[in-house]
Amino acid sequence: ASAGKQDTKVVGTNIKVIAPFPGFVPADAWTVFPDGRVAIVRGANYRVEFIGADGKKAAPVTIPYEHFKLTEADRKIEMDAAQRDLNDAKAAIKKMVPPGYTIEIERTPPAEWPAEYPPIALLSVLAAPDGRLWVKRGIPERIGREQWDVIDRNGTLVARWQLPPKIQLVAVGMGAVYTVRKDEDDLRYLQRVELPK
C-alpha cells in the first residue's frame, strides 16, 4: 500500500487492514439551528459564516485562537492516541467479520504532518437551541481534546470551555450541555451539566 492510503488484503481467513491515521487536515464544518439558520465554520482560518433561514448571509467573522505547533513529540503522542482509539473500536469491528475469519488492523502515520494543529476539530460543531454555536477546537492530545468555543449569533466568542480528562461533550440543550464520562472499565455515564446564566 502506498503511504497515506487505506489497503485491505485477505490471505486465507485473515483480513489485514492498513489504516493510515488521517493526521490533522483543516476541514470545514457546518450545522443547522432549530430556527433554520446554518453556520459554516471554515477550518483553514477559523472563520464563521451564518446563513439565515431566508438565505441571507451575514458577514464572515474570524475567531481568534491560540496556534499550537505540532512537534515531533506530538506526533508520537497523537499516533499513540489514535492506536488507543482503534483498540477501543476493535471489539465492534470484530463483530462485523464473517465467522471463521480474523482481522488485524495496522495504524500507520500520515504521509505528511502539518506544522501546526488546525483551529477546529473534524466534524465538531453543535447548534444550541439558544442560537449559540459550539465549536470543538483542534488542540494537542497532551492538553486534552475537549476544548470548546461558544460563539453567539453575531459571531462573537463569548466563552471557552476546557472539559476534564475522560469527559466528552456530546450534545447541547437549553441552558445545559450533555457529557459522557468513561471510567477505567470502559463504562460510559451520561451527565447533564447546567450552564451558568
Coordinates of N, CA, C and O in Angstrom, one line a residue:
A1 N 0.8 -1.2 0.0 CA 0.0 0.0 0.0 C 0.9 1.2 0.0 O 1.9 1.3 0.7
S2 N 0.5 2.3 -0.7 CA 1.2 3.5 -0.8 C 0.9 4.3 0.5 O -0.1 4.1 1.1
A3 N 1.9 5.2 0.8 CA 1.7 6.0 2.1 C 0.4 6.8 2.0 O 0.1 7.4 1.0
G4 N -0.3 6.8 3.1 CA -1.5 7.6 3.3 C -2.7 7.0 2.7 O -3.8 7.5 2.8
K5 N -2.6 5.8 2.1 CA -3.8 5.1 1.5 C -4.2 3.9 2.3 O -3.4 3.2 2.8
Q6 N -5.6 3.7 2.5 CA -6.1 2.5 3.2 C -6.0 1.4 2.2 O -6.2 1.5 1.0
D7 N -5.6 0.2 2.8 CA -5.5 -1.0 2.0 C -6.0 -2.2 2.8 O -5.8 -2.3 4.0
T8 N -6.7 -3.1 2.1 CA -7.2 -4.3 2.7 C -6.7 -5.5 1.9 O -6.9 -5.6 0.7
K9 N -6.1 -6.5 2.6 CA -5.7 -7.8 2.0 C -6.3 -8.9 2.7 O -6.4 -8.9 4.0
V10 N -6.8 -9.9 2.0 CA -7.3 -11.1 2.5 C -6.4 -12.3 2.1 O -6.2 -12.6 1.0
V11 N -5.8 -12.9 3.2 CA -4.9 -14.1 3.0 C -5.6 -15.2 3.7 O -5.6 -15.2 5.0
G12 N -6.1 -16.2 3.0 CA -6.8 -17.3 3.7 C -8.0 -16.8 4.4 O -8.9 -16.2 3.8
T13 N -8.0 -17.0 5.7 CA -9.1 -16.5 6.6 C -8.7 -15.3 7.4 O -9.4 -14.9 8.4
N14 N -7.6 -14.6 7.0 CA -7.1 -13.5 7.7 C -7.3 -12.2 6.9 O -7.0 -12.2 5.7
I15 N -8.0 -11.2 7.5 CA -8.2 -9.9 6.8 C -7.2 -8.9 7.5 O -7.2 -8.8 8.7
K16 N -6.3 -8.3 6.6 CA -5.4 -7.3 7.2 C -5.7 -6.0 6.6 O -5.8 -5.8 5.3
V17 N -5.9 -5.0 7.5 CA -6.3 -3.7 7.0 C -5.2 -2.7 7.4 O -4.7 -2.7 8.6
I18 N -4.7 -2.0 6.5 CA -3.7 -0.9 6.7 C -4.6 0.4 6.8 O -5.2 0.8 5.8
A19 N -4.6 1.0 8.0 CA -5.5 2.2 8.2 C -4.6 3.4 8.6 O -4.2 3.6 9.7
P20 N -4.3 4.2 7.6 CA -3.5 5.4 7.9 C -4.2 6.4 8.8 O -5.4 6.6 8.6
F21 N -3.5 6.9 9.7 CA -4.0 8.0 10.6 C -4.2 9.2 9.7 O -3.2 9.6 9.0
P22 N -5.3 9.8 9.7 CA -5.5 10.9 8.7 C -4.7 12.2 9.0 O -4.7 13.1 8.2
G23 N -4.2 12.2 10.2 CA -3.4 13.4 10.6 C -4.3 14.6 11.0 O -5.4 14.3 11.4
F24 N -3.9 15.8 10.7 CA -4.7 16.9 11.1 C -4.9 17.8 9.9 O -4.1 18.7 9.6
V25 N -5.9 17.6 9.1 CA -6.2 18.3 7.9 C -7.3 19.4 8.2 O -8.3 19.0 8.7
P26 N -7.0 20.7 7.9 CA -8.1 21.6 8.1 C -9.3 21.3 7.2 O -9.1 21.1 6.0
A27 N -10.4 21.2 7.8 CA -11.7 20.9 7.1 C -12.8 21.8 7.6 O -12.8 22.2 8.8
D28 N -13.7 22.2 6.7 CA -14.9 23.0 7.1 C -15.9 22.1 7.8 O -15.9 20.9 7.6
A29 N -16.7 22.7 8.7 CA -17.8 22.0 9.4 C -19.0 22.9 9.3 O -18.9 24.1 9.1
W30 N -20.2 22.3 9.4 CA -21.4 23.1 9.4 C -22.5 22.4 10.3 O -22.4 21.2 10.6
T31 N -23.5 23.2 10.6 CA -24.6 22.7 11.4 C -25.8 23.6 11.1 O -25.7 24.7 10.6
V32 N -27.0 23.0 11.5 CA -28.3 23.8 11.3 C -28.9 24.0 12.6 O -29.0 23.1 13.4
F33 N -29.4 25.2 12.9 CA -30.1 25.6 14.1 C -31.6 25.3 14.0 O -32.1 25.1 12.9
P34 N -32.2 25.1 15.1 CA -33.7 24.8 15.1 C -34.5 25.9 14.3 O -35.5 25.5 13.8
D35 N -34.0 27.1 14.3 CA -34.8 28.2 13.5 C -34.5 28.2 12.0 O -35.0 29.0 11.3
G36 N -33.7 27.2 11.6 CA -33.4 27.2 10.2 C -32.1 27.8 9.7 O -31.7 27.7 8.6
R37 N -31.4 28.6 10.6 CA -30.1 29.2 10.3 C -29.1 28.1 10.1 O -29.2 27.1 10.7
V38 N -28.1 28.4 9.3 CA -27.0 27.5 9.0 C -25.7 28.2 9.5 O -25.5 29.4 9.2
A39 N -24.8 27.5 10.1 CA -23.5 28.0 10.5 C -22.4 27.2 9.7 O -22.5 25.9 9.8
I40 N -21.5 27.8 9.1 CA -20.4 27.2 8.4 C -19.1 27.7 9.1 O -18.9 28.9 9.3
V41 N -18.3 26.7 9.6 CA -17.0 27.1 10.2 C -15.9 26.7 9.3 O -15.8 25.5 9.0
R42 N -15.1 27.6 8.8 CA -14.0 27.3 7.9 C -12.8 26.8 8.7 O -12.3 27.5 9.6
G43 N -12.3 25.6 8.3 CA -11.3 25.0 9.1 C -9.9 25.6 8.8 O -9.0 25.4 9.7
A44 N -9.7 26.3 7.7 CA -8.3 26.8 7.4 C -8.0 28.0 8.2 O -6.9 28.2 8.6
N45 N -9.0 28.9 8.5 CA -8.7 30.2 9.1 C -9.6 30.5 10.3 O -9.6 31.6 10.8
Y46 N -10.4 29.5 10.7 CA -11.4 29.7 11.8 C -12.3 30.9 11.6 O -12.4 31.8 12.4
R47 N -13.0 30.9 10.5 CA -13.9 31.9 10.1 C -15.3 31.3 10.2 O -15.6 30.2 9.7
V48 N -16.3 32.1 10.8 CA -17.6 31.6 11.0 C -18.5 32.4 10.0 O -18.5 33.6 10.0
E49 N -19.4 31.7 9.3 CA -20.4 32.3 8.4 C -21.8 31.8 8.8 O -22.0 30.6 8.9
F50 N -22.7 32.7 9.0 CA -24.1 32.4 9.3 C -24.9 32.7 8.1 O -24.8 33.8 7.5
I51 N -25.8 31.8 7.8 CA -26.8 32.0 6.7 C -28.2 31.9 7.3 O -28.5 30.9 7.9
G52 N -29.0 32.9 7.1 CA -30.3 32.9 7.7 C -31.2 32.0 7.1 O -31.0 31.5 6.0
A53 N -32.4 31.7 7.7 CA -33.4 30.8 7.1 C -33.9 31.3 5.8 O -34.4 30.6 5.0
D54 N -33.8 32.6 5.7 CA -34.2 33.3 4.4 C -33.2 33.3 3.3 O -33.3 33.8 2.2
G55 N -32.0 32.7 3.6 CA -30.9 32.6 2.7 C -29.9 33.8 2.7 O -28.9 33.8 2.0
K56 N -30.2 34.8 3.6 CA -29.3 35.9 3.6 C -28.0 35.6 4.4 O -28.1 34.9 5.5
K57 N -26.9 36.0 3.9 CA -25.6 35.7 4.6 C -25.1 36.9 5.4 O -25.2 38.0 4.9
A58 N -24.7 36.6 6.6 CA -24.1 37.6 7.4 C -22.6 37.7 7.0 O -22.1 36.8 6.5
A59 N -22.0 38.8 7.3 CA -20.5 39.0 7.0 C -19.7 37.9 7.8 O -20.0 37.7 9.0
P60 N -18.8 37.2 7.2 CA -18.0 36.2 7.9 C -17.2 36.9 9.0 O -16.8 38.0 8.9
V61 N -17.0 36.1 10.1 CA -16.3 36.6 11.3 C -15.2 35.7 11.6 O -15.4 34.5 11.7
T62 N -14.0 36.2 11.8 CA -12.8 35.4 12.1 C -12.7 35.3 13.6 O -12.7 36.4 14.3
I63 N -12.6 34.1 14.2 CA -12.5 33.9 15.6 C -11.0 33.8 16.0 O -10.2 33.0 15.4
P64 N -10.6 34.6 17.0 CA -9.2 34.5 17.4 C -8.9 33.1 18.2 O -9.8 32.7 18.8
Y65 N -7.7 32.6 17.9 CA -7.4 31.3 18.6 C -6.0 31.2 18.8 O -5.2 31.8 18.1
E66 N -5.6 30.3 19.8 CA -4.2 30.0 20.0 C -3.7 29.0 19.0 O -4.3 28.0 18.8
H67 N -2.6 29.3 18.4 CA -1.9 28.4 17.4 C -1.1 27.4 18.2 O -0.3 27.8 19.1
F68 N -1.2 26.1 17.9 CA -0.4 25.1 18.6 C 0.5 24.4 17.5 O 0.0 23.8 16.5
K69 N 1.8 24.5 17.7 CA 2.8 23.8 16.9 C 2.6 22.3 17.1 O 2.3 21.8 18.1
L70 N 2.8 21.5 16.0 CA 2.7 20.1 16.0 C 4.1 19.5 16.0 O 4.7 19.4 14.9
T71 N 4.7 19.2 17.1 CA 6.1 18.9 17.3 C 6.3 17.4 17.0 O 5.3 16.6 16.9
E72 N 7.5 17.0 16.9 CA 7.9 15.6 16.8 C 7.3 14.8 18.0 O 6.8 13.7 17.8
A73 N 7.4 15.3 19.2 CA 6.9 14.7 20.4 C 5.3 14.5 20.2 O 4.8 13.5 20.6
D74 N 4.7 15.5 19.7 CA 3.2 15.5 19.5 C 2.8 14.3 18.5 O 1.8 13.7 18.7
R75 N 3.7 14.2 17.5 CA 3.4 13.1 16.5 C 3.3 11.8 17.2 O 2.4 11.0 16.9
K76 N 4.2 11.5 18.1 CA 4.2 10.2 18.8 C 3.0 10.1 19.7 O 2.3 9.1 19.7
I77 N 2.7 11.2 20.4 CA 1.5 11.2 21.3 C 0.2 11.0 20.5 O -0.7 10.2 20.9
E78 N 0.1 11.6 19.4 CA -1.1 11.5 18.5 C -1.2 10.1 17.9 O -2.3 9.6 17.9
M79 N -0.1 9.5 17.5 CA -0.2 8.1 17.0 C -0.6 7.2 18.1 O -1.4 6.3 17.9
D80 N -0.1 7.4 19.3 CA -0.5 6.5 20.4 C -1.9 6.7 20.7 O -2.7 5.7 21.0
A81 N -2.4 7.9 20.7 CA -3.9 8.1 21.0 C -4.7 7.5 19.9 O -5.8 6.9 20.1
A82 N -4.3 7.6 18.6 CA -5.0 7.0 17.5 C -5.1 5.5 17.6 O -6.1 4.9 17.4
Q83 N -4.0 4.9 18.1 CA -3.9 3.4 18.3 C -4.9 3.0 19.5 O -5.6 2.0 19.4
R84 N -4.9 3.8 20.5 CA -5.9 3.6 21.6 C -7.3 3.6 21.1 O -8.1 2.8 21.5
D85 N -7.6 4.6 20.3 CA -9.0 4.8 19.8 C -9.3 3.5 18.9 O -10.4 3.0 18.9
L86 N -8.3 3.1 18.1 CA -8.5 1.9 17.3 C -8.8 0.7 18.1 O -9.7 -0.1 17.9
N87 N -8.0 0.5 19.2 CA -8.1 -0.6 20.1 C -9.5 -0.6 20.7 O -10.2 -1.7 20.9
D88 N -10.0 0.6 21.1 CA -11.4 0.7 21.6 C -12.5 0.3 20.7 O -13.5 -0.3 21.0
A89 N -12.2 0.5 19.4 CA -13.2 0.1 18.3 C -13.1 -1.3 17.8 O -14.0 -1.8 17.2
K90 N -12.0 -2.0 18.2 CA -11.7 -3.3 17.7 C -12.9 -4.3 18.0 O -13.2 -5.2 17.2
A91 N -13.4 -4.3 19.2 CA -14.5 -5.2 19.6 C -15.6 -5.1 18.6 O -16.2 -6.1 18.2
A92 N -16.0 -3.9 18.3 CA -17.2 -3.6 17.4 C -16.8 -4.1 16.0 O -17.6 -4.7 15.3
I93 N -15.6 -3.8 15.6 CA -15.1 -4.2 14.2 C -15.1 -5.7 14.1 O -15.6 -6.3 13.0
K94 N -14.7 -6.4 15.1 CA -14.6 -7.9 15.0 C -16.0 -8.5 14.9 O -16.1 -9.6 14.3
K95 N -17.0 -7.9 15.4 CA -18.4 -8.4 15.2 C -18.9 -8.4 13.8 O -19.8 -9.1 13.4
M96 N -18.2 -7.5 13.0 CA -18.6 -7.4 11.6 C -17.9 -8.4 10.7 O -18.2 -8.5 9.5
V97 N -16.9 -9.1 11.2 CA -16.1 -10.0 10.4 C -16.9 -11.3 10.3 O -17.4 -11.8 11.2
P98 N -16.9 -11.9 9.1 CA -17.6 -13.2 8.9 C -17.0 -14.3 9.8 O -15.9 -14.3 10.2
P99 N -17.9 -15.2 10.2 CA -17.4 -16.3 11.1 C -16.2 -17.1 10.5 O -16.2 -17.3 9.2
G100 N -15.3 -17.4 11.3 CA -14.1 -18.2 10.9 C -13.0 -17.3 10.4 O -11.9 -17.8 10.1
Y101 N -13.2 -16.0 10.3 CA -12.2 -15.1 9.8 C -11.6 -14.3 11.0 O -12.3 -14.1 12.0
T102 N -10.4 -13.9 10.9 CA -9.7 -13.0 11.8 C -9.4 -11.7 11.1 O -9.3 -11.6 9.9
I103 N -9.2 -10.6 11.9 CA -8.9 -9.3 11.3 C -7.8 -8.7 12.2 O -7.8 -8.8 13.4
E104 N -6.8 -8.1 11.5 CA -5.8 -7.3 12.1 C -5.8 -6.0 11.4 O -5.9 -5.9 10.2
I105 N -5.7 -4.9 12.2 CA -5.7 -3.6 11.7 C -4.4 -2.9 12.1 O -4.0 -2.9 13.3
E106 N -3.7 -2.4 11.2 CA -2.4 -1.7 11.4 C -2.6 -0.2 11.2 O -3.0 0.2 10.1
R107 N -2.4 0.6 12.2 CA -2.5 2.1 12.1 C -1.1 2.6 11.6 O -0.1 2.4 12.3
T108 N -1.1 3.3 10.5 CA 0.2 3.9 10.0 C 0.2 5.4 10.1 O -0.9 6.0 10.0
P109 N 1.3 6.0 10.2 CA 1.3 7.5 10.3 C 1.0 8.1 8.9 O 1.1 7.5 7.9
P110 N 0.5 9.4 8.9 CA 0.2 10.0 7.7 C 1.4 10.3 6.8 O 2.6 10.3 7.3
A111 N 1.2 10.4 5.5 CA 2.4 10.7 4.6 C 3.0 12.0 5.0 O 4.3 12.1 4.9
E112 N 2.2 13.0 5.4 CA 2.8 14.3 5.8 C 2.1 14.8 7.1 O 0.9 14.6 7.2
W113 N 2.8 15.5 7.9 CA 2.2 16.1 9.1 C 2.2 17.6 8.9 O 3.2 18.1 8.4
P114 N 1.2 18.3 9.3 CA 1.2 19.8 9.2 C 2.1 20.4 10.3 O 2.5 19.7 11.2
A115 N 2.5 21.6 10.1 CA 3.4 22.3 11.0 C 2.6 22.6 12.3 O 3.2 22.7 13.4
E116 N 1.3 22.8 12.2 CA 0.5 23.1 13.5 C -0.8 22.5 13.4 O -1.3 22.0 12.3
Y117 N -1.5 22.4 14.5 CA -2.8 21.8 14.6 C -3.8 22.8 13.9 O -3.7 24.0 14.0
P118 N -4.8 22.2 13.2 CA -5.9 23.1 12.6 C -6.7 23.7 13.8 O -6.7 23.2 14.9
P119 N -7.3 24.9 13.5 CA -8.1 25.6 14.5 C -9.3 24.8 15.1 O -9.6 24.9 16.2
I120 N -9.9 24.0 14.2 CA -11.1 23.2 14.7 C -10.9 21.8 14.4 O -10.2 21.3 13.5
A121 N -11.6 21.0 15.3 CA -11.5 19.5 15.1 C -12.5 19.1 14.0 O -13.4 19.8 13.7
L122 N -12.3 17.9 13.5 CA -13.1 17.4 12.4 C -14.6 17.2 12.9 O -14.8 16.6 14.0
L123 N -15.5 17.6 12.1 CA -17.0 17.3 12.4 C -17.4 17.6 13.8 O -18.1 16.8 14.4
S124 N -17.0 18.8 14.3 CA -17.3 19.1 15.7 C -17.8 20.5 15.9 O -17.2 21.3 16.5
V125 N -19.0 20.7 15.4 CA -19.8 21.9 15.7 C -21.2 21.5 16.1 O -21.8 20.5 15.5
L126 N -21.7 22.2 17.1 CA -23.0 21.9 17.6 C -23.9 23.2 17.6 O -23.4 24.2 18.0
A127 N -25.1 23.1 17.3 CA -26.1 24.2 17.3 C -26.9 24.1 18.6 O -27.6 23.1 18.8
A128 N -26.8 25.1 19.4 CA -27.6 25.1 20.7 C -29.0 25.8 20.4 O -29.1 26.6 19.5
P129 N -30.0 25.3 21.2 CA -31.3 25.9 21.0 C -31.4 27.4 21.2 O -32.3 28.1 20.7
D130 N -30.4 28.0 22.0 CA -30.4 29.4 22.3 C -29.8 30.2 21.1 O -29.6 31.4 21.2
G131 N -29.4 29.5 20.1 CA -28.8 30.2 18.9 C -27.3 30.3 18.9 O -26.7 30.8 18.0
R132 N -26.7 29.8 20.0 CA -25.2 29.9 20.1 C -24.6 28.7 19.3 O -25.2 27.6 19.3
L133 N -23.4 28.9 18.8 CA -22.7 27.8 18.1 C -21.6 27.3 19.0 O -20.8 28.1 19.6
W134 N -21.5 26.0 19.2 CA -20.4 25.4 19.9 C -19.4 24.7 19.0 O -19.8 23.9 18.1
V135 N -18.1 25.1 19.1 CA -17.1 24.6 18.1 C -16.0 23.9 18.9 O -15.4 24.5 19.8
K136 N -15.7 22.7 18.6 CA -14.6 22.0 19.2 C -13.3 22.4 18.6 O -13.1 22.3 17.3
R137 N -12.4 22.8 19.4 CA -11.1 23.3 18.9 C -10.2 22.1 18.5 O -10.3 21.0 19.1
G138 N -9.3 22.3 17.6 CA -8.2 21.4 17.3 C -7.0 21.6 18.2 O -6.3 22.6 17.9
I139 N -6.9 20.9 19.2 CA -5.8 21.1 20.1 C -5.0 19.8 20.4 O -5.5 18.7 20.2
P140 N -3.8 19.9 20.9 CA -3.0 18.7 21.1 C -3.6 17.8 22.2 O -4.2 18.2 23.1
E141 N -3.4 16.5 21.9 CA -3.8 15.4 22.9 C -3.2 15.7 24.2 O -3.8 15.4 25.3
R142 N -2.0 16.2 24.3 CA -1.3 16.4 25.6 C -2.0 17.4 26.4 O -1.8 17.4 27.7
I143 N -2.8 18.3 25.8 CA -3.5 19.3 26.6 C -4.9 18.7 27.0 O -5.4 19.0 28.1
G144 N -5.5 18.0 26.1 CA -6.8 17.4 26.4 C -7.7 17.9 25.2 O -7.8 19.1 24.9
R145 N -8.3 16.9 24.6 CA -9.1 17.2 23.3 C -10.3 18.1 23.5 O -10.7 18.8 22.6
E146 N -10.9 18.0 24.7 CA -12.3 18.6 24.8 C -12.2 20.1 25.2 O -12.4 20.5 26.3
Q147 N -11.8 20.9 24.2 CA -11.9 22.4 24.4 C -12.9 22.9 23.4 O -12.8 22.6 22.2
W148 N -13.9 23.7 23.9 CA -15.0 24.1 23.1 C -15.1 25.6 23.2 O -15.0 26.2 24.3
D149 N -15.3 26.3 22.0 CA -15.6 27.7 21.9 C -17.1 27.9 21.8 O -17.8 27.1 21.1
V150 N -17.7 28.9 22.4 CA -19.1 29.2 22.3 C -19.2 30.6 21.6 O -18.6 31.6 22.1
I151 N -19.9 30.6 20.5 CA -20.0 31.8 19.6 C -21.5 32.2 19.5 O -22.3 31.4 19.2
D152 N -21.7 33.5 19.8 CA -23.1 33.9 19.8 C -23.6 34.2 18.3 O -22.8 34.0 17.4
R153 N -24.8 34.6 18.2 CA -25.5 34.8 16.9 C -24.7 35.8 16.0 O -24.8 35.8 14.8
N154 N -24.0 36.8 16.6 CA -23.2 37.8 15.9 C -21.8 37.4 15.5 O -21.1 38.1 14.9
G155 N -21.4 36.2 15.9 CA -20.1 35.7 15.6 C -19.1 36.1 16.7 O -17.9 36.0 16.4
T156 N -19.6 36.5 17.9 CA -18.6 36.9 18.9 C -18.3 35.7 19.8 O -19.3 35.0 20.3
L157 N -17.1 35.5 20.1 CA -16.6 34.4 21.0 C -17.0 34.8 22.4 O -16.5 35.8 22.9
V158 N -18.0 34.1 23.1 CA -18.5 34.5 24.4 C -18.0 33.6 25.5 O -18.0 34.0 26.7
A159 N -17.5 32.4 25.2 CA -17.0 31.5 26.2 C -16.0 30.5 25.6 O -16.1 30.2 24.4
R160 N -15.1 30.0 26.4 CA -14.2 28.9 26.0 C -14.2 28.0 27.2 O -13.9 28.3 28.3
W161 N -14.5 26.7 26.9 CA -14.6 25.7 27.9 C -13.6 24.6 27.7 O -13.4 24.1 26.6
Q162 N -12.9 24.2 28.8 CA -12.0 23.1 28.8 C -12.6 22.0 29.7 O -12.7 22.2 30.9
L163 N -12.9 20.9 29.1 CA -13.5 19.8 29.9 C -12.4 19.0 30.6 O -11.3 18.9 30.1
P164 N -12.7 18.4 31.7 CA -11.8 17.5 32.4 C -11.4 16.3 31.6 O -12.2 15.9 30.7
P165 N -10.3 15.6 31.9 CA -10.0 14.3 31.2 C -11.1 13.3 31.2 O -11.8 13.2 32.2
K166 N -11.2 12.5 30.2 CA -12.2 11.4 30.1 C -13.6 11.8 30.0 O -14.5 11.0 30.2
I167 N -13.9 13.1 29.8 CA -15.2 13.6 29.7 C -15.4 14.2 28.3 O -14.5 15.0 27.9
Q168 N -16.4 13.9 27.6 CA -16.6 14.3 26.2 C -18.0 15.0 26.1 O -19.0 14.5 26.6
L169 N -18.0 16.1 25.4 CA -19.3 16.8 25.2 C -20.0 16.1 24.0 O -19.3 15.9 23.0
V170 N -21.2 15.8 24.2 CA -21.9 15.1 23.1 C -23.1 15.8 22.6 O -23.6 15.6 21.4
A171 N -23.7 16.7 23.3 CA -24.9 17.5 22.9 C -25.0 18.8 23.7 O -24.5 18.9 24.8
V172 N -25.7 19.7 23.1 CA -26.1 21.0 23.9 C -27.6 21.1 23.9 O -28.2 20.8 22.9
G173 N -28.1 21.6 25.0 CA -29.5 21.9 25.1 C -29.8 23.3 25.6 O -28.9 24.1 25.6
M174 N -31.0 23.6 26.0 CA -31.3 24.9 26.5 C -30.8 25.0 27.9 O -31.3 24.4 28.8
G175 N -29.7 25.8 28.1 CA -29.2 26.1 29.4 C -28.3 25.0 30.0 O -28.0 25.0 31.1
A176 N -28.0 23.9 29.2 CA -27.3 22.8 29.7 C -26.5 22.1 28.5 O -26.9 22.3 27.4
V177 N -25.5 21.4 28.9 CA -24.8 20.5 28.0 C -24.9 19.1 28.5 O -25.1 18.8 29.7
Y178 N -24.7 18.1 27.6 CA -24.7 16.7 27.9 C -23.3 16.2 27.7 O -22.7 16.4 26.6
T179 N -22.7 15.5 28.6 CA -21.4 15.0 28.5 C -21.4 13.5 28.8 O -22.4 12.9 29.4
V180 N -20.4 12.8 28.3 CA -20.2 11.4 28.6 C -18.9 11.2 29.3 O -17.8 11.7 28.8
R181 N -18.9 10.5 30.4 CA -17.6 10.2 31.1 C -17.3 8.7 31.0 O -18.2 7.9 31.2
K182 N -16.1 8.4 30.7 CA -15.7 7.0 30.5 C -14.8 6.6 31.7 O -13.9 7.3 32.0
D183 N -15.2 5.5 32.3 CA -14.4 5.1 33.5 C -13.3 4.0 33.1 O -13.2 3.7 31.9
E184 N -12.6 3.5 34.1 CA -11.5 2.6 33.8 C -12.0 1.3 33.2 O -11.2 0.6 32.5
D185 N -13.2 0.9 33.4 CA -13.8 -0.3 32.9 C -14.5 -0.1 31.5 O -15.2 -0.9 31.0
D186 N -14.3 1.1 30.9 CA -14.8 1.5 29.7 C -16.3 1.6 29.7 O -17.0 1.6 28.7
L187 N -16.9 1.8 30.9 CA -18.3 2.1 31.0 C -18.5 3.6 30.8 O -17.7 4.4 31.3
R188 N -19.6 3.9 30.2 CA -19.9 5.4 29.9 C -21.1 5.9 30.7 O -22.1 5.2 30.8
Y189 N -21.0 7.1 31.2 CA -22.0 7.7 32.0 C -22.4 9.0 31.4 O -21.6 9.9 31.2
L190 N -23.7 9.2 31.1 CA -24.3 10.4 30.6 C -24.6 11.3 31.7 O -25.2 10.9 32.7
Q191 N -24.2 12.6 31.5 CA -24.5 13.6 32.6 C -25.0 14.9 31.9 O -24.6 15.3 30.9
R192 N -26.0 15.5 32.6 CA -26.5 16.8 32.2 C -25.9 17.8 33.1 O -25.9 17.8 34.3
V193 N -25.2 18.9 32.5 CA -24.5 19.9 33.2 C -25.1 21.2 32.9 O -25.2 21.7 31.8
E194 N -25.6 21.8 34.0 CA -26.3 23.2 33.9 C -25.2 24.2 33.5 O -24.1 24.2 34.1
L195 N -25.5 25.1 32.6 CA -24.6 26.2 32.3 C -24.9 27.4 33.2 O -26.0 27.7 33.5
P196 N -23.8 28.2 33.5 CA -24.1 29.4 34.3 C -24.9 30.4 33.4 O -24.8 30.4 32.2
K197 N -25.7 31.1 34.1 CA -26.6 32.1 33.4 C -25.7 33.2 32.8 O -24.8 33.6 33.4

